[in-house]
Amino acid sequence: MSDYEALLKFNKVPINKEMINYICALTESIINIKNSNSMVSIALPPPPLAKFIKNICVKSNVQTPTLMATTVLLEKLKKIIPSNVYGIESTRHRIFLGCLILSAKSLNDSSPLNKHWAKYTESYIHLREVNTIERELLNYFDWNVSISQEELFSSLSYFLEPIKQDMMMKQRQNSLLMNIPSVNSSSIQLQEDLSCINHHNNIPLEETKTSLLSYSNSDYSLPSLASFQSYTDKDHSPSSVASSLVDEDNICNNDSIEIIDEINSKYIDNITQHNKITIKRSAALHSFF
């Protein structure tokens, strides 16, 4: 699973609280705030940053790709602004709004005007201030607001990694399901093996089916339900096996007994000649027929 495929899937996810909180935390890490005792800040305190971001997203109807591309600009700005610089209460709100405006204008053919962005802030930031914020950020970025895929992969790794792991897990599950042999393929293979045995020994197919079916139904088939003692006490010669087969299938004529003796004798010889085909195959053939 590549980062690009995970990014395509992530772009289809609607904006949620986790995305907003992530952008809020990233914005707060850019610059420190020093509380001021000005009359403006006391009379009109800024809304919580997370609430401010949420309101902007709802009113502007911004989509996930545009919003999350803002993280690339915020990461760049974090490297530009010195760590010893302090801002006022509304600085973080202005930084986010400015980066969102640049992201929307650089990624979309059509985006809201600055007067619309000022309206989305519920008049907390006026149009003149919005224009100033945009110009200042362009100067910080040296007018380079391009966003590459590698930058997106890096800034959104927090969201992309779980998607990649989830998709890799699903691929493993699908591969395991694809590798399970189907009943039809197993049946075809068993039929081919049976035909090969019949061709070698010149045994009719129907006679071999009858013999294997009776043999797998007897007490001597594996796995056996009979105890080990009862199993060892019985005679396992071809003639005794044929006799038990006759009793179970209610075959009462001598011709049938001779046919079954011949089938079992040839079948046992075939086990020795062909790497001692296991009784488990007989059980599998019984389940097939």
Short mmCIF file of C-alpha atoms in Angstrom, two decimals:
data_model
loop_
_atom_site.label_atom_id
_atom_site.label_comp_id
_atom_site.label_asym_id
_atom_site.label_seq_id
_atom_site.Cartn_x
_atom_site.Cartn_y
_atom_site.Cartn_z
CA MET A 1 0.00 0.00 0.00
CA SER A 2 1.58 3.28 -1.15
CA ASP A 3 1.25 6.70 0.47
CA TYR A 4 -0.47 7.98 -2.66
CA GLU A 5 -3.24 5.38 -2.47
CA ALA A 6 -3.72 6.12 1.23
CA LEU A 7 -3.89 9.85 0.46
CA LEU A 8 -6.58 9.31 -2.18
CA LYS A 9 -8.65 7.37 0.32
CA PHE A 10 -8.06 9.96 3.04
CA ASN A 11 -9.25 12.78 0.77
CA LYS A 12 -12.67 11.10 0.60
CA VAL A 13 -13.10 11.18 4.38
CA PRO A 14 -15.37 14.04 5.52
CA ILE A 15 -13.90 16.67 7.82
CA ASN A 16 -14.20 15.47 11.39
CA LYS A 17 -13.26 16.51 14.89
CA GLU A 18 -9.96 14.67 14.79
CA MET A 19 -8.80 16.69 11.77
CA ILE A 20 -9.81 19.97 13.40
CA ASN A 21 -8.04 19.10 16.65
CA TYR A 22 -4.91 18.12 14.73
CA ILE A 23 -4.81 21.44 12.86
CA CYS A 24 -5.55 23.29 16.09
CA ALA A 25 -2.62 21.63 17.88
CA LEU A 26 -0.31 22.28 14.92
CA THR A 27 -1.29 25.96 14.81
CA GLU A 28 -0.75 26.37 18.54
CA SER A 29 2.75 24.91 18.23
CA ILE A 30 3.83 27.57 15.73
CA ILE A 31 3.94 30.55 18.07
CA ASN A 32 3.63 31.30 21.76
CA ILE A 33 1.01 33.69 23.08
CA LYS A 34 1.51 36.48 25.56
CA ASN A 35 -1.66 37.70 27.20
CA SER A 36 -2.31 41.39 26.85
CA ASN A 37 -4.38 43.61 29.07
CA SER A 38 -5.68 45.79 26.27
CA MET A 39 -9.25 46.96 26.34
CA VAL A 40 -9.93 45.32 22.97
CA SER A 41 -8.88 41.85 24.12
CA ILE A 42 -10.88 42.25 27.30
CA ALA A 43 -14.01 43.54 25.55
CA LEU A 44 -13.82 41.14 22.61
CA PRO A 45 -11.94 37.96 23.59
CA PRO A 46 -11.14 35.56 20.75
CA PRO A 47 -13.16 32.36 20.48
CA PRO A 48 -11.41 29.06 21.23
CA LEU A 49 -9.18 28.16 18.31
CA ALA A 50 -10.85 24.77 17.71
CA LYS A 51 -14.28 26.39 17.60
CA PHE A 52 -12.98 29.11 15.27
CA ILE A 53 -11.58 26.51 12.85
CA LYS A 54 -14.81 24.51 12.94
CA ASN A 55 -16.95 27.58 12.18
CA ILE A 56 -14.73 28.55 9.25
CA CYS A 57 -14.97 25.03 7.80
CA VAL A 58 -18.75 24.92 8.14
CA LYS A 59 -19.42 28.38 6.70
CA SER A 60 -16.93 28.11 3.83
CA ASN A 61 -17.87 24.51 3.01
CA VAL A 62 -14.19 23.72 2.59
CA GLN A 63 -13.35 20.15 1.61
CA THR A 64 -10.87 17.76 3.18
CA PRO A 65 -8.06 18.12 0.56
CA THR A 66 -8.02 21.91 0.87
CA LEU A 67 -8.24 21.94 4.65
CA MET A 68 -5.57 19.31 5.21
CA ALA A 69 -3.22 20.90 2.67
CA THR A 70 -3.14 23.79 5.14
CA THR A 71 -0.97 21.58 7.36
CA VAL A 72 1.86 21.83 4.81
CA LEU A 73 1.83 25.63 4.97
CA LEU A 74 1.60 25.54 8.76
CA GLU A 75 4.62 23.22 8.91
CA LYS A 76 6.59 25.58 6.66
CA LEU A 77 5.59 28.58 8.74
CA LYS A 78 6.65 26.78 11.92
CA LYS A 79 10.19 26.53 10.53
CA ILE A 80 10.22 30.19 9.50
CA ILE A 81 8.95 31.92 12.65
CA PRO A 82 11.60 32.08 15.42
CA SER A 83 10.80 30.26 18.63
CA ASN A 84 11.36 33.38 20.76
CA VAL A 85 8.59 35.33 19.02
CA TYR A 86 5.33 35.89 20.89
CA GLY A 87 1.94 36.81 19.54
CA ILE A 88 -1.32 38.18 20.87
CA GLU A 89 -4.51 36.25 21.59
CA SER A 90 -5.76 36.37 17.99
CA THR A 91 -2.41 35.60 16.30
CA ARG A 92 -3.07 31.88 15.97
CA HIS A 93 -6.53 32.54 14.52
CA ARG A 94 -4.98 34.83 11.91
CA ILE A 95 -2.26 32.34 11.05
CA PHE A 96 -4.76 29.56 10.41
CA LEU A 97 -7.08 31.78 8.37
CA GLY A 98 -4.22 33.08 6.23
CA CYS A 99 -2.88 29.58 5.51
CA LEU A 100 -6.37 28.32 4.66
CA ILE A 101 -6.90 31.21 2.22
CA LEU A 102 -3.58 30.51 0.47
CA SER A 103 -4.34 26.80 0.33
CA ALA A 104 -7.80 27.39 -1.17
CA LYS A 105 -6.52 29.85 -3.77
CA SER A 106 -3.56 27.70 -4.84
CA LEU A 107 -5.43 24.38 -5.09
CA ASN A 108 -8.82 25.42 -6.49
CA ASP A 109 -9.77 27.14 -9.72
CA SER A 110 -12.43 29.08 -7.86
CA SER A 111 -12.30 30.05 -4.20
CA PRO A 112 -14.04 32.57 -1.94
CA LEU A 113 -12.91 36.17 -2.01
CA ASN A 114 -11.30 37.81 1.00
CA LYS A 115 -14.52 39.62 1.82
CA HIS A 116 -16.23 36.25 2.08
CA TRP A 117 -13.50 34.92 4.39
CA ALA A 118 -13.94 37.97 6.59
CA LYS A 119 -17.65 37.23 6.74
CA TYR A 120 -16.98 33.60 7.69
CA THR A 121 -15.13 34.82 10.79
CA GLU A 122 -18.36 36.45 11.96
CA SER A 123 -16.66 39.85 11.72
CA TYR A 124 -14.01 38.86 14.23
CA ILE A 125 -11.37 39.60 11.57
CA HIS A 126 -12.24 42.46 9.23
CA LEU A 127 -11.57 42.59 5.49
CA ARG A 128 -8.59 44.94 5.80
CA GLU A 129 -6.99 42.61 8.32
CA VAL A 130 -7.60 39.61 6.05
CA ASN A 131 -5.81 41.36 3.19
CA THR A 132 -2.89 42.22 5.47
CA ILE A 133 -2.62 38.64 6.75
CA GLU A 134 -2.50 37.27 3.20
CA ARG A 135 0.24 39.67 2.10
CA GLU A 136 2.36 39.01 5.20
CA LEU A 137 2.17 35.24 4.76
CA LEU A 138 3.11 35.53 1.09
CA ASN A 139 6.19 37.47 2.17
CA TYR A 140 7.05 34.79 4.73
CA PHE A 141 6.79 32.08 2.07
CA ASP A 142 8.58 34.22 -0.52
CA TRP A 143 5.48 33.82 -2.69
CA ASN A 144 6.10 30.09 -2.97
CA VAL A 145 2.90 28.38 -1.87
CA SER A 146 3.26 25.25 -3.99
CA ILE A 147 2.49 21.98 -2.22
CA SER A 148 4.17 18.73 -3.29
CA GLN A 149 3.02 15.17 -2.71
CA GLU A 150 6.04 14.43 -0.53
CA GLU A 151 5.15 17.36 1.73
CA LEU A 152 1.60 16.08 2.00
CA PHE A 153 2.81 12.58 2.86
CA SER A 154 5.03 13.99 5.59
CA SER A 155 2.54 16.39 7.17
CA LEU A 156 -0.36 13.92 7.00
CA SER A 157 1.53 10.80 8.10
CA TYR A 158 -0.52 10.80 11.31
CA PHE A 159 -3.64 10.06 9.23
CA LEU A 160 -2.11 8.04 6.40
CA GLU A 161 -0.33 5.37 8.44
CA PRO A 162 -3.53 3.86 9.96
CA ILE A 163 -5.13 3.80 6.51
CA LYS A 164 -2.12 2.00 5.05
CA GLN A 165 -2.11 -0.58 7.84
CA ASP A 166 -5.84 -1.19 7.48
CA MET A 167 -5.62 -1.67 3.72
CA MET A 168 -2.60 -3.97 4.04
CA MET A 169 -4.52 -6.06 6.56
CA LYS A 170 -7.43 -6.37 4.13
CA GLN A 171 -5.07 -7.35 1.32
CA ARG A 172 -3.59 -10.12 3.47
CA GLN A 173 -7.06 -11.41 4.31
CA ASN A 174 -8.07 -11.40 0.65
CA SER A 175 -4.89 -13.22 -0.36
CA LEU A 176 -5.53 -15.88 2.27
CA LEU A 177 -9.07 -16.34 1.01
CA MET A 178 -7.86 -16.60 -2.57
CA ASN A 179 -5.34 -19.31 -1.64
CA ILE A 180 -7.96 -21.60 -0.04
CA PRO A 181 -8.66 -24.46 -2.51
CA SER A 182 -12.25 -24.68 -3.58
CA VAL A 183 -14.39 -27.81 -3.36
CA ASN A 184 -14.66 -28.03 -7.14
CA SER A 185 -10.89 -27.92 -7.68
CA SER A 186 -10.35 -30.60 -5.02
CA SER A 187 -13.03 -32.79 -6.60
CA ILE A 188 -11.49 -32.44 -10.05
CA GLN A 189 -8.07 -33.41 -8.73
CA LEU A 190 -9.50 -36.46 -6.97
CA GLN A 191 -11.29 -37.51 -10.15
CA GLU A 192 -8.06 -37.23 -12.12
CA ASP A 193 -6.20 -39.35 -9.55
CA LEU A 194 -8.93 -41.99 -9.66
CA SER A 195 -8.92 -42.09 -13.46
CA CYS A 196 -5.15 -42.52 -13.44
CA ILE A 197 -5.43 -45.50 -11.08
CA ASN A 198 -8.18 -47.10 -13.17
CA HIS A 199 -6.24 -46.65 -16.39
CA HIS A 200 -3.17 -48.29 -14.93
CA ASN A 201 -5.05 -51.30 -13.55
CA ASN A 202 -7.80 -51.54 -16.21
CA ILE A 203 -10.46 -51.32 -13.49
CA PRO A 204 -13.86 -49.89 -14.46
CA LEU A 205 -14.56 -46.55 -12.82
CA GLU A 206 -17.89 -47.60 -11.29
CA GLU A 207 -16.36 -50.72 -9.70
CA THR A 208 -13.62 -48.64 -8.10
CA LYS A 209 -16.18 -46.16 -6.75
CA THR A 210 -18.17 -49.01 -5.18
CA SER A 211 -15.07 -50.54 -3.62
CA LEU A 212 -13.77 -47.28 -2.19
CA LEU A 213 -17.18 -46.29 -0.89
CA SER A 214 -17.62 -49.61 0.91
CA TYR A 215 -14.06 -49.57 2.23
CA SER A 216 -14.37 -46.04 3.63
CA ASN A 217 -17.65 -46.96 5.31
CA SER A 218 -16.12 -49.97 7.09
CA ASP A 219 -14.63 -50.06 10.57
CA TYR A 220 -11.14 -50.00 9.10
CA SER A 221 -11.29 -46.58 7.47
CA LEU A 222 -9.16 -43.79 8.94
CA PRO A 223 -9.79 -41.96 11.14
CA SER A 224 -11.49 -44.95 12.84
CA LEU A 225 -14.17 -44.76 15.48
CA ALA A 226 -13.34 -48.28 16.68
CA SER A 227 -10.94 -48.75 19.58
CA PHE A 228 -7.35 -49.77 18.95
CA GLN A 229 -7.91 -53.15 20.62
CA SER A 230 -10.90 -54.03 18.45
CA TYR A 231 -9.00 -52.85 15.41
CA THR A 232 -5.99 -55.05 16.11
CA ASP A 233 -8.06 -58.11 16.96
CA LYS A 234 -9.68 -58.29 13.54
CA ASP A 235 -8.34 -60.02 10.49
CA HIS A 236 -7.26 -57.52 7.83
CA SER A 237 -6.56 -59.86 4.96
CA PRO A 238 -8.07 -58.97 1.56
CA SER A 239 -10.55 -61.84 1.86
CA SER A 240 -11.86 -60.67 5.25
CA VAL A 241 -12.15 -57.10 3.95
CA ALA A 242 -14.08 -58.37 0.96
CA SER A 243 -16.36 -60.37 3.28
CA SER A 244 -17.13 -57.34 5.38
CA LEU A 245 -17.81 -55.32 2.26
CA VAL A 246 -20.23 -57.96 1.07
CA ASP A 247 -22.05 -57.98 4.43
CA GLU A 248 -22.39 -54.22 4.54
CA ASP A 249 -23.57 -53.80 0.96
CA ASN A 250 -25.85 -56.86 1.11
CA ILE A 251 -24.22 -58.50 -1.93
CA CYS A 252 -25.25 -62.12 -1.75
CA ASN A 253 -24.03 -63.73 -4.95
CA ASN A 254 -20.66 -65.34 -5.57
CA ASP A 255 -19.92 -63.33 -8.70
CA SER A 256 -20.11 -60.09 -6.72
CA ILE A 257 -17.75 -61.49 -4.06
CA GLU A 258 -15.18 -62.43 -6.71
CA ILE A 259 -15.39 -58.95 -8.26
CA ILE A 260 -14.89 -57.25 -4.90
CA ASP A 261 -11.95 -59.56 -4.07
CA GLU A 262 -10.34 -58.69 -7.37
CA ILE A 263 -10.95 -54.95 -6.90
CA ASN A 264 -9.50 -54.89 -3.39
CA SER A 265 -6.51 -57.00 -4.42
CA LYS A 266 -5.71 -54.70 -7.31
CA TYR A 267 -6.34 -51.62 -5.17
CA ILE A 268 -3.94 -52.84 -2.43
CA ASP A 269 -1.30 -53.65 -5.07
CA ASN A 270 -1.76 -50.18 -6.49
CA ILE A 271 -1.10 -48.63 -3.05
CA THR A 272 2.31 -50.34 -2.97
CA GLN A 273 3.17 -49.41 -6.56
CA HIS A 274 2.12 -45.77 -6.29
CA ASN A 275 3.86 -44.55 -3.13
CA LYS A 276 1.28 -46.19 -0.83
CA ILE A 277 -1.67 -43.88 -1.40
CA THR A 278 -3.05 -43.15 2.04
CA ILE A 279 -6.42 -44.22 3.39
CA LYS A 280 -7.19 -40.51 3.90
CA ARG A 281 -7.67 -40.21 0.15
CA SER A 282 -10.26 -42.99 0.36
CA ALA A 283 -12.07 -41.01 3.05
CA ALA A 284 -11.89 -37.89 0.86
CA LEU A 285 -13.24 -39.81 -2.13
CA HIS A 286 -16.10 -41.09 0.03
CA SER A 287 -17.04 -37.54 0.99
CA PHE A 288 -16.91 -36.55 -2.69
CA PHE A 289 -19.06 -39.40 -4.00
#
